[in-house]
Short mmCIF file of C-alpha atoms and ligand atoms in Angstrom, two decimals:
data_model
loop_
_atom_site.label_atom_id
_atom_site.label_comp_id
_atom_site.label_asym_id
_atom_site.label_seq_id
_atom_site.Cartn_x
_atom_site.Cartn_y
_atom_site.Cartn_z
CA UNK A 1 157.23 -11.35 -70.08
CA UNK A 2 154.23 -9.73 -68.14
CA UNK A 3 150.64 -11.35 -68.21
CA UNK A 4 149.58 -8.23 -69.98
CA UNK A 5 152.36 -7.99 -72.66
CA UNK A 6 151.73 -11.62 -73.45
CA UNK A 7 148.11 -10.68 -73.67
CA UNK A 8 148.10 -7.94 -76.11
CA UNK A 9 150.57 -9.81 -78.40
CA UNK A 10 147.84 -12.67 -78.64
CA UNK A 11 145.54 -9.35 -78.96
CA UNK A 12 147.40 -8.23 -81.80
CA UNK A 13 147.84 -11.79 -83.56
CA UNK A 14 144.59 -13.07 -83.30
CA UNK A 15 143.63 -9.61 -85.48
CA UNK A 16 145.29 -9.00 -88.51
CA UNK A 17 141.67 -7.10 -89.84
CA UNK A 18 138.96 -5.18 -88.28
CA UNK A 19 137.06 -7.78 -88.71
CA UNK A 20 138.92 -9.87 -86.53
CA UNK A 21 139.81 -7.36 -84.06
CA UNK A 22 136.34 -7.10 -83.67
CA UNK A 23 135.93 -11.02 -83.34
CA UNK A 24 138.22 -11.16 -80.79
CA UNK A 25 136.78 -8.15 -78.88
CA UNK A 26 133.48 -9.84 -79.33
CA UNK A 27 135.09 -13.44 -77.80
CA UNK A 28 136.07 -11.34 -74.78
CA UNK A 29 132.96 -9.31 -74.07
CA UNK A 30 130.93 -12.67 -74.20
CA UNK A 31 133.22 -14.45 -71.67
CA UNK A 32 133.00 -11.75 -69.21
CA UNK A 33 129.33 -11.77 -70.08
CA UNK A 34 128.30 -9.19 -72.29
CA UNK A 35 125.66 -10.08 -74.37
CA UNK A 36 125.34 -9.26 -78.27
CA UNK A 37 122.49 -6.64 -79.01
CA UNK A 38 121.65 -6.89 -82.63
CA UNK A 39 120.52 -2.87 -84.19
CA UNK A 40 118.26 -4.58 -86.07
CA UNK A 41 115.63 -4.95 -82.89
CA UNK A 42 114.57 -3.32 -79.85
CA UNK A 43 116.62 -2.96 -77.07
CA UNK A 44 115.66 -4.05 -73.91
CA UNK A 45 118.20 -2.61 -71.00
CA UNK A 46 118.09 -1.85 -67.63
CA UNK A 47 121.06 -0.95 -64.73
CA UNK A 48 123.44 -3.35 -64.40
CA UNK A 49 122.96 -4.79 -67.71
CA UNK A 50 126.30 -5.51 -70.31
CA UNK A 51 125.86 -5.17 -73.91
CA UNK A 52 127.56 -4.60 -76.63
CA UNK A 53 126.41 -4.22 -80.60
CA UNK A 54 128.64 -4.93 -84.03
CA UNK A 55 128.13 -2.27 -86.87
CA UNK A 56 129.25 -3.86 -90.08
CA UNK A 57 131.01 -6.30 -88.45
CA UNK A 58 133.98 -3.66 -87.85
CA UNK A 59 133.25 -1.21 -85.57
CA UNK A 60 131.78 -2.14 -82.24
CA UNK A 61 129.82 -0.11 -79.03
CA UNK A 62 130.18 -1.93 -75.55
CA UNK A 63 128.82 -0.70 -72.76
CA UNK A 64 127.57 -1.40 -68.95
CA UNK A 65 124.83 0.44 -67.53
CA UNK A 66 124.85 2.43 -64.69
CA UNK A 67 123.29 1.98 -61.43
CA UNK A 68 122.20 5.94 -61.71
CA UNK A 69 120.10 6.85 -64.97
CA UNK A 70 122.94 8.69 -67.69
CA UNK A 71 120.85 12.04 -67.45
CA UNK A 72 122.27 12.52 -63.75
CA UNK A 73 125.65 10.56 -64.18
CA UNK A 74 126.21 10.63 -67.87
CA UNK A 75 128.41 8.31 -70.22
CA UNK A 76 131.95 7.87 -69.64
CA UNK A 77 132.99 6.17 -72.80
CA UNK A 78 136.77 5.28 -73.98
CA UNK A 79 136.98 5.37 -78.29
CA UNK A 80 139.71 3.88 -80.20
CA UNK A 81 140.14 2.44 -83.96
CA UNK A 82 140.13 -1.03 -84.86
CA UNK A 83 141.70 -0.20 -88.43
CA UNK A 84 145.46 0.26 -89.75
CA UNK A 85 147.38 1.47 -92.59
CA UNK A 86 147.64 -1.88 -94.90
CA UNK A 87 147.10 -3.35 -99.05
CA UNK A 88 143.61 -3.31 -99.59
CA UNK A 89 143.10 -6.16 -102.45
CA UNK A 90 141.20 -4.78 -105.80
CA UNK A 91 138.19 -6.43 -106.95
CA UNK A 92 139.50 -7.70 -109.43
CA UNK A 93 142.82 -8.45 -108.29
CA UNK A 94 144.42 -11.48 -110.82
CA UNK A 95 147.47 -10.27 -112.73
CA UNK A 96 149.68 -12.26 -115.02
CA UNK A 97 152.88 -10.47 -115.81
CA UNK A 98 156.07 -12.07 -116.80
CA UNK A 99 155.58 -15.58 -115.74
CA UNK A 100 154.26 -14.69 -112.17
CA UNK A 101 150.53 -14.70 -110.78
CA UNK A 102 150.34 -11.18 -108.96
CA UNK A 103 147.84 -9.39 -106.72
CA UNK A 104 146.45 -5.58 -107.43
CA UNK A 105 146.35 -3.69 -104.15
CA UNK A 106 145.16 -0.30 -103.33
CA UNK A 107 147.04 1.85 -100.57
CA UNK A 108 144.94 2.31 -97.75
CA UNK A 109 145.20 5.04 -95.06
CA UNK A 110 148.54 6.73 -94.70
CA UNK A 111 151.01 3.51 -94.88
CA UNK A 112 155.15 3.74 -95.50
CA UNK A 113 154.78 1.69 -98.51
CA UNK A 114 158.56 0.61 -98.06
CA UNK A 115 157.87 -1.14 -94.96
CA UNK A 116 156.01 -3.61 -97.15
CA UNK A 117 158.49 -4.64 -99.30
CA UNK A 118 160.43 -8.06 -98.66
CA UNK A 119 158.08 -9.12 -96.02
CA UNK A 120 155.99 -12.58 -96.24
CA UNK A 121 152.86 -11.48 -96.25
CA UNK A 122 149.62 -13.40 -96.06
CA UNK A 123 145.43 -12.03 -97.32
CA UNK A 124 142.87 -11.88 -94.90
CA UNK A 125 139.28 -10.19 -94.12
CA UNK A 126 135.71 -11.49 -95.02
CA UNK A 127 134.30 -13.06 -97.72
CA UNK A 128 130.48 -12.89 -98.79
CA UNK A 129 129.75 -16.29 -100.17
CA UNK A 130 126.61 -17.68 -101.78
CA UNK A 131 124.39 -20.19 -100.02
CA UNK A 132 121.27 -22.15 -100.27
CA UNK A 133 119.90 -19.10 -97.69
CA UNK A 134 120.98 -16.36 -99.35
CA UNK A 135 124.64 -14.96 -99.11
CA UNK A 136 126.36 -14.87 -96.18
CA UNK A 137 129.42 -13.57 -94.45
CA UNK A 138 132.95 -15.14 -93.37
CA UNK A 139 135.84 -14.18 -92.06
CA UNK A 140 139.14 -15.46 -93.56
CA UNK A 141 142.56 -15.63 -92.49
CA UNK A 142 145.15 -17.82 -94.81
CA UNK A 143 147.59 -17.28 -91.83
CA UNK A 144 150.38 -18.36 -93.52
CA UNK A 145 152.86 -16.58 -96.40
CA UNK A 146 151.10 -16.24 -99.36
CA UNK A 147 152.79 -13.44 -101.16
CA UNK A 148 155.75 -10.65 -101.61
CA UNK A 149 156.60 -7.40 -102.60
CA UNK A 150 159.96 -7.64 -103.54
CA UNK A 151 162.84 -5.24 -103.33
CA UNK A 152 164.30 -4.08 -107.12
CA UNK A 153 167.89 -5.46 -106.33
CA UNK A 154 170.60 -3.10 -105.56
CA UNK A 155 172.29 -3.76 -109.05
CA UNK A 156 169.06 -2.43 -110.98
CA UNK A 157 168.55 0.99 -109.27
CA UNK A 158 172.32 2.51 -108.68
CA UNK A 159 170.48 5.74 -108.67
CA UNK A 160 169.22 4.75 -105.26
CA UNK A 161 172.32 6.02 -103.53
CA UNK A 162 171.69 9.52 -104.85
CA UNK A 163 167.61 9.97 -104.84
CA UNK A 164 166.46 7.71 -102.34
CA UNK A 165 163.75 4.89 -102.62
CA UNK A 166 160.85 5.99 -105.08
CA UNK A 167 157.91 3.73 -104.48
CA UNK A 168 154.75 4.20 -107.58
CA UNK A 169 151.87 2.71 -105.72
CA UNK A 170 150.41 1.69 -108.64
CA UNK A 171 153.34 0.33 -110.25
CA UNK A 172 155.60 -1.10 -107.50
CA UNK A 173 153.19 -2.61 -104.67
CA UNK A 174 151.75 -5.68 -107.36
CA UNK A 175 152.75 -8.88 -104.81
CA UNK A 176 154.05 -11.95 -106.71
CA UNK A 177 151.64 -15.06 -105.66
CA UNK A 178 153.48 -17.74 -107.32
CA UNK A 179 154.42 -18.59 -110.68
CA UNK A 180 152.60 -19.63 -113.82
CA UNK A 181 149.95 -21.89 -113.06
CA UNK A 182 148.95 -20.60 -109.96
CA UNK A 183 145.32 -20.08 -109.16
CA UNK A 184 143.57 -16.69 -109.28
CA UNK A 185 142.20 -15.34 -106.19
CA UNK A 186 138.47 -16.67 -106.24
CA UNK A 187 139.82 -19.96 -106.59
CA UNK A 188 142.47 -19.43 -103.85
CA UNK A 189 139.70 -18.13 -101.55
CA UNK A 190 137.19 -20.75 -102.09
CA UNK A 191 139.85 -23.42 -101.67
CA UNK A 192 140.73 -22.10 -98.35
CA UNK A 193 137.03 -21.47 -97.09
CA UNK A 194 136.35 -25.05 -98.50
CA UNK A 195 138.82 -25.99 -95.99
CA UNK A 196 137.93 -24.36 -93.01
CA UNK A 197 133.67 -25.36 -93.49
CA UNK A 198 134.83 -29.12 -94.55
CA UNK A 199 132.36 -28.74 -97.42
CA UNK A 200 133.12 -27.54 -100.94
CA UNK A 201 132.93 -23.65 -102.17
CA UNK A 202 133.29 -22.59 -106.07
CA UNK A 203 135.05 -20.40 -106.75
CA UNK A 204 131.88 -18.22 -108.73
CA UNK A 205 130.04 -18.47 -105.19
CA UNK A 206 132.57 -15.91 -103.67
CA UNK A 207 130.06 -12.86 -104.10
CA UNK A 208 132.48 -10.07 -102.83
CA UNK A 209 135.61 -9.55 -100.45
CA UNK A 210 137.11 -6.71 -98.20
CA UNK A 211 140.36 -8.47 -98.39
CA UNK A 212 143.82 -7.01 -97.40
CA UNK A 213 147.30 -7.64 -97.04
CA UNK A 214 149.22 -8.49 -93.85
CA UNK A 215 152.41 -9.67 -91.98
CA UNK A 216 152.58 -13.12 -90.71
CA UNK A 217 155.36 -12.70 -88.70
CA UNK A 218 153.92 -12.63 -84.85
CA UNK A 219 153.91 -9.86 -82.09
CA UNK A 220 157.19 -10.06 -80.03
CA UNK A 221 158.92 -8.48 -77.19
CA UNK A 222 162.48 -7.07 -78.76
CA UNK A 223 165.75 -5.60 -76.52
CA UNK A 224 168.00 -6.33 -74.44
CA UNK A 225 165.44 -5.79 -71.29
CA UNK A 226 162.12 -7.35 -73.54
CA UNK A 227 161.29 -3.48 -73.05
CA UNK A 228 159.45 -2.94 -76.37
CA UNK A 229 156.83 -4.56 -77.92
CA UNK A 230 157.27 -5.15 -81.92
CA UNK A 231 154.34 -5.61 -84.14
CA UNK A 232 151.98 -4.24 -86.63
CA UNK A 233 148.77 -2.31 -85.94
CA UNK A 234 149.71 -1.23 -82.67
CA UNK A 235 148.19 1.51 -83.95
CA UNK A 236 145.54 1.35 -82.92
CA UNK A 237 145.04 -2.39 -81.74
CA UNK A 238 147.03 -1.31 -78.34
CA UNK A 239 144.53 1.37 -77.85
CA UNK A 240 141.39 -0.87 -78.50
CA UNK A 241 143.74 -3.84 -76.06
CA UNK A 242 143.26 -1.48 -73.51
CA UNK A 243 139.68 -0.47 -73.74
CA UNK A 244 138.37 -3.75 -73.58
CA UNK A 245 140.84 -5.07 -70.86
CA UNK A 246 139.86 -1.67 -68.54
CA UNK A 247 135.92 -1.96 -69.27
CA UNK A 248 136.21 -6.14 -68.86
CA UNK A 249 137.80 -5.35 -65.42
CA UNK A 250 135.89 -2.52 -64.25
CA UNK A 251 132.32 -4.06 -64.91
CA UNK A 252 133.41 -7.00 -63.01
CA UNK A 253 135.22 -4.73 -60.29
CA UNK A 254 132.45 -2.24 -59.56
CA UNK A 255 129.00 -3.16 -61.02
CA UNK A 256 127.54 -0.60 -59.63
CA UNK A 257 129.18 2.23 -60.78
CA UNK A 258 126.77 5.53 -61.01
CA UNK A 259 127.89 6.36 -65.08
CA UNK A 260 127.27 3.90 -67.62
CA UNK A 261 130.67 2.92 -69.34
CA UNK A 262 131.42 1.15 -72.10
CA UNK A 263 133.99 1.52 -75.19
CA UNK A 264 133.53 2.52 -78.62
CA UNK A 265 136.02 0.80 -81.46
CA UNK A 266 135.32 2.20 -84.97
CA UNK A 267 136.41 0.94 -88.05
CA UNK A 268 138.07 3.48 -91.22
CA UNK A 269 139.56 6.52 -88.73
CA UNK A 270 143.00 5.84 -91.09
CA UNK A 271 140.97 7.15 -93.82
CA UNK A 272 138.94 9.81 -92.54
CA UNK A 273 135.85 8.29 -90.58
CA UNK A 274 133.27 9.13 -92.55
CA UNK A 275 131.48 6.33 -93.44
CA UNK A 276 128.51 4.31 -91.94
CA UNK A 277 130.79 2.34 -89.18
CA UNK A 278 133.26 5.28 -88.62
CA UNK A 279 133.54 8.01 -85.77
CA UNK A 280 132.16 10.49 -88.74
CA UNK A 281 129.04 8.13 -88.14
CA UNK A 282 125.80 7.45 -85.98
CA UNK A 283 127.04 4.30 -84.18
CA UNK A 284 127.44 5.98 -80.66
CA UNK A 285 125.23 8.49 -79.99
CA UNK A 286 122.37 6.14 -81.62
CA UNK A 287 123.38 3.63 -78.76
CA UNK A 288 123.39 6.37 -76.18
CA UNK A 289 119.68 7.17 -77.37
CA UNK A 290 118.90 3.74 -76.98
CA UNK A 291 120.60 3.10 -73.25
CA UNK A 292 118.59 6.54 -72.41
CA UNK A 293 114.89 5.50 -73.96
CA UNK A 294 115.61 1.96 -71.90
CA UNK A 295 115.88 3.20 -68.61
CA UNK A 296 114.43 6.80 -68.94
CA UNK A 297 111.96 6.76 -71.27
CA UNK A 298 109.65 9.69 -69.74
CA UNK A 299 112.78 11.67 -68.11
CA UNK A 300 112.69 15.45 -70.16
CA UNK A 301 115.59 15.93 -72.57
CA UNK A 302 117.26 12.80 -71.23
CA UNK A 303 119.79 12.38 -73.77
CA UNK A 304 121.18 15.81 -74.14
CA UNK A 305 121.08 16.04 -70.32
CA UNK A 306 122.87 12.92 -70.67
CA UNK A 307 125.44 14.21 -73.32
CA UNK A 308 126.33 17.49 -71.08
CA UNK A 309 127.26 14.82 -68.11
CA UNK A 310 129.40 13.08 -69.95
CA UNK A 311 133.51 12.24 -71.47
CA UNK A 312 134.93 10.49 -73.86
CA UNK A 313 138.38 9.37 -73.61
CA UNK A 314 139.50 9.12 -77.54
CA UNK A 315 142.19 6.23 -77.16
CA UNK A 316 145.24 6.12 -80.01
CA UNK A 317 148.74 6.34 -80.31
CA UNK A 318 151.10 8.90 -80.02
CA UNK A 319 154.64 9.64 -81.27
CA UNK A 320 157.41 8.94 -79.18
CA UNK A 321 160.71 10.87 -79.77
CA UNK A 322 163.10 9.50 -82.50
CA UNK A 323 166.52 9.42 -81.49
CA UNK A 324 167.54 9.28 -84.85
CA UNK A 325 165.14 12.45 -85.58
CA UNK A 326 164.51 14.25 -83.08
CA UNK A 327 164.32 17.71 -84.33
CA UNK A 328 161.44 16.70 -85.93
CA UNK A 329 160.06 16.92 -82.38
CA UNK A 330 158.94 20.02 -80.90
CA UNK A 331 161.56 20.71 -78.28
CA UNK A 332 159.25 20.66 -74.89
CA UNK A 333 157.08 18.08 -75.96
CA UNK A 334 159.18 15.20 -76.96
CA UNK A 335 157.19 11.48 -75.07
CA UNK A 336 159.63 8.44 -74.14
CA UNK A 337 158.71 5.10 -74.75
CA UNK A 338 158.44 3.60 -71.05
CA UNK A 339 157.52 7.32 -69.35
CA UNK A 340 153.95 6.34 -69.47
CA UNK A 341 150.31 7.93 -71.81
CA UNK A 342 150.94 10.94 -73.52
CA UNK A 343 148.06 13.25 -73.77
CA UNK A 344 148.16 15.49 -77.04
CA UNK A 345 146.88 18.57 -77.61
CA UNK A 346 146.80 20.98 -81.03
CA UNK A 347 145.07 24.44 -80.80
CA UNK A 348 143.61 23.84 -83.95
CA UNK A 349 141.52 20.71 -82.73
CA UNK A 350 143.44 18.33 -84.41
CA UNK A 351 142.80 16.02 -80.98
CA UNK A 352 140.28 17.45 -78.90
CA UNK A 353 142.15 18.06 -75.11
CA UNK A 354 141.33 20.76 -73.52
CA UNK A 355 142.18 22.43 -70.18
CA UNK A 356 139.65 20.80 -68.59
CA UNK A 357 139.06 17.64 -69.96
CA UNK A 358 143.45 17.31 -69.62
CA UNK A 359 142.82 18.08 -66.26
CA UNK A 360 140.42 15.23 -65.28
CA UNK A 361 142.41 12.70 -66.44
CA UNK A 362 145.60 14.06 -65.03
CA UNK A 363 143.75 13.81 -61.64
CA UNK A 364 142.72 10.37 -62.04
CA UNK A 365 146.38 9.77 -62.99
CA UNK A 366 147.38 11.41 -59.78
CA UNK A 367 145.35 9.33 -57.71
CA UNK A 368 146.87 6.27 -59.43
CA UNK A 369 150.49 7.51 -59.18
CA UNK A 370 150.29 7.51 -63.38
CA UNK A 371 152.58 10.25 -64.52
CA UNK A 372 151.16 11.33 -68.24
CA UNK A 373 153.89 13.21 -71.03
CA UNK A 374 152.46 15.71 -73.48
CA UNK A 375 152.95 15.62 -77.23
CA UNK A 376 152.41 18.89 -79.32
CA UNK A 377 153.14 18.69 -83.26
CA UNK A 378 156.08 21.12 -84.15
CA UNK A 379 154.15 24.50 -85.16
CA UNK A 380 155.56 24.20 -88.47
CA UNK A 381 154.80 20.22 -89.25
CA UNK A 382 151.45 19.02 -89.77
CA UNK A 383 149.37 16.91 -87.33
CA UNK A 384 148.03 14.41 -87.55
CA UNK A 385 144.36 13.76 -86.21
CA UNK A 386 141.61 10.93 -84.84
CA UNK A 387 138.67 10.02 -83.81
CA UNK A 388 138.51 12.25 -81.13
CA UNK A 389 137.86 15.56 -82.74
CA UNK A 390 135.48 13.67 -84.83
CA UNK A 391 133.43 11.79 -81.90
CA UNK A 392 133.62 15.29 -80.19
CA UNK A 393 131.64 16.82 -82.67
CA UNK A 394 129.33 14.48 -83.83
CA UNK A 395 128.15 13.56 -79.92
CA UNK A 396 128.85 17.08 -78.25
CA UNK A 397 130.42 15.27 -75.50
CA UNK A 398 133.86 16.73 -73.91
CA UNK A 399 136.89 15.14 -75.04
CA UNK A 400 140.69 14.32 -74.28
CA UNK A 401 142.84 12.12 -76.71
CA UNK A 402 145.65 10.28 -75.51
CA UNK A 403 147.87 6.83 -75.75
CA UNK A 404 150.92 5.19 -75.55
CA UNK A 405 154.25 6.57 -77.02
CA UNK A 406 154.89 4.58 -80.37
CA UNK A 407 157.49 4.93 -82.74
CA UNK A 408 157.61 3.79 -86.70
CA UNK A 409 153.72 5.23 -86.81
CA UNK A 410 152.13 3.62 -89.82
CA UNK A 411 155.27 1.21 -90.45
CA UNK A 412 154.30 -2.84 -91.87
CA UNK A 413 156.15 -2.83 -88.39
CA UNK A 414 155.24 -0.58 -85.34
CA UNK A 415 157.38 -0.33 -81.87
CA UNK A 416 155.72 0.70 -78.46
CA UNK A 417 156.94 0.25 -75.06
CA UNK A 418 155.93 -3.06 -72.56
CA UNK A 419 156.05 -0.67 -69.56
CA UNK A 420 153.39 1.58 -70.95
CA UNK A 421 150.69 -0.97 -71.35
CA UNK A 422 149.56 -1.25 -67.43
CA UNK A 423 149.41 2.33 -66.80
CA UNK A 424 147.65 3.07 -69.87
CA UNK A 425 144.65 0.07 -68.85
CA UNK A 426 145.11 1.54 -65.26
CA UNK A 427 144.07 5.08 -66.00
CA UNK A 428 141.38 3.83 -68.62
CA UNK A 429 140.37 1.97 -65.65
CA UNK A 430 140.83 5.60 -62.98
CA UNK A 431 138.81 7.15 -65.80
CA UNK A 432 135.49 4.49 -65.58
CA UNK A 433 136.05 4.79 -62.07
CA UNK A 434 135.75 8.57 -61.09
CA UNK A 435 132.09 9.19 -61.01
CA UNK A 436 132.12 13.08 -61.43
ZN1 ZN B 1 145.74 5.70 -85.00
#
């Protein structure tokens, strides 16, 4: 296995939330030495400078400043999503049914709620506990199994055969904890914090929770030829993997590049991105209006100057052909896993490509020997949609979406291709590179 697949399956393990996606980002930004800005205070920036700043502890805007102020060489920005489809844990989540402790969960985003069933699956997220200085936030992983969603066996459903699987979210996605006499959640929680801080938590000082279900089995390579990567959340973790690894190596290749780069990784795009950390809000062009008032405080119109100079590459997964399926493909647009990004395109700004902004990054491709595949949605299937339409719009800055070929989109259980990793950081990389 490659240095870079083994990399983005410790990516993709050490993550299992946003909020530890956006950990481990942070872990790498500070050892290549970025440091934190809080939004809280003033910032104080000039060129050269790395930064990078957490929104809600999900969504995250890294960036290295230009040698050339952004109102003559602009942004150039790469945006992916740190969330996935998964089991969001209720509030109050304790059931007791039929001599087994259960778990209420709440769909959320667009998940195959099949691919969760007969997995071990373990809780994790943050915690808001109570302390002596007021509450305070912690992230928690159980990492081990903690709970299933089992199957209805064969015997019990004969009408299977004839009407297919018919999941009630509601009624069929309640995971079985353990048996009479296990503890409810709070008390499981606090245990496991207690734990972790070597010091004892009740269970009543658990204030709140953004908890959710995942898969403990580990990223792998799979086939014959360790050709494919297995996991869950490769979409989008493989897009934010690449971000960071191509801004992390281009700030340390070329300091003093003209355009101030960086990456922006939001949180909720599965569910629409409107909320206060996602692409529907004011995380990135607030941080562009602070990088401009830094270093060009008196320059006229700086920041939509700034905006006109500038591209955002919108970073996320795209679907590969299904050999199984592929009529659901349109015919001349139908991306291999191993052939490399696929830019995607949909005339009703579903992603945001356009000639030009297609033809930018096919040139930096070129220049790279990168050869990019196109994806179009049949014109008679939906399509599905990302940040980069959203980020478009909000910032006004000129867009192209692309990523790697995936199949299983939205599976417990994703499948990409190895080979598709280094080009992918390689023309992230091109893209910070070409100074336009
Ligand atoms: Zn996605």
């Amino acid at each position: 296995m490659n240095a870079r697949v083994a990399d983005l399956l410790r990516f993709l393990d050490a993550s299992p939330t946003p909020f530890h996606a956006v950990a481990e980002v942070r872990r790498r930004l500070e050892a290549a030495g970025f440091v934190e800005l809080r939004e809280e205070e003033a910032f104080r920036l000039g060129p050269g400078d790395s930064g990078f700043v957490v929104r809600s502890g999900a969504s995250l805007v890294a960036f290295q400043v230009g040698s050339a102020p952004p109102s003559s060489a602009g942004f150039r920005f790469v945006g992916a999503h740190t969330d996935s489809p998964t089991l969001r844990v209720k509030p109050c989540p304790d059931v007791m049914a039929n001599g087994y402790r259960q778990v209420a969960v709440e769909p959320y985003g667009g998940l195959l709620l099949h691919t969760w069933l007969d997995r071990d699956l373990s809780i994790a997220g943050r915690v808001v506990v109570a302390t002596p200085d007021g509450p305070r936030t912690e992230l928690l992983a159980f990492g081990r199994p903690l709970l299933r969603i089992p199957n209805l066996a064969i015997h019990l459903q004969r009408e299977l055969a004839q009407d297919g699987l018919k999941l009630n979210a509601q009624q069929h996605a309640v995971g079985i904890v353990g048996l009479d006499g296990t503890p409810d959640l709070a008390d499981l929680v606090a245990s496991e914090l207690s734990l972790r801080r070597g010091a004892p938590l009740r269970p009543v000082d658990v204030l709140g929770f953004d908890l959710v279900l995942h898969d403990v089995q580990p990223a792998c390579v799979l086939g014959a030829r360790d050709e494919l990567v297995s996991s869950a959340r490769l979409d989008n973790l493989a897009s934010c993997h690449a971000a960071v690894s191509a801004l992390i190596e281009s700030a340390g290749a070329n300091a003093n590049s003209a355009s101030t780069r960086g990456i922006v990784l939001y949180d909720h795009e599965e569910v629409g991105s409107r909320s206060a950390r996602g692409a529907g809000g004011t995380l990135l062009v607030e941080t562009f209006d602070r990088i401009v008032a830094c270093v060009e405080a008196n320059e006229p119109q700086a920041l939509a100057r700034s905006l006109a100079r500038s591209r955002l590459v919108s970073a996320d997964v795209a679907h590969a052909v299904h050999p199984n399926y592929a009529d659901r493909h349109e015919p001349g647009h139908r991306p291999v896993i191993g052939c490399g990004p696929v830019l995607k395109t949909n005339a009703n700004q579903s992603y945001a490509t356009d000639a030009e902004t297609a033809a930018e990054i096919v040139a930096v491709g070129r220049e790279r020997g990168i050869a990019l595949q196109h994806f179009v949605a049949r014109s008679d299937l939906g399509c599905g949609s990302t940040i980069g339409p959203i980020t478009a719009s909000r910032a006004g800055i000129r867009t192209v979406d692309l990523g790697i070929p995936l199949l299983a989109m939205h599976s417990c259980r994703e499948l990409a291709g190895a080979g598709d990793l280094e080009p992918m950081i390689a023309l992230l990389a091109g893209f910070f590179a070409s100074d336009r």
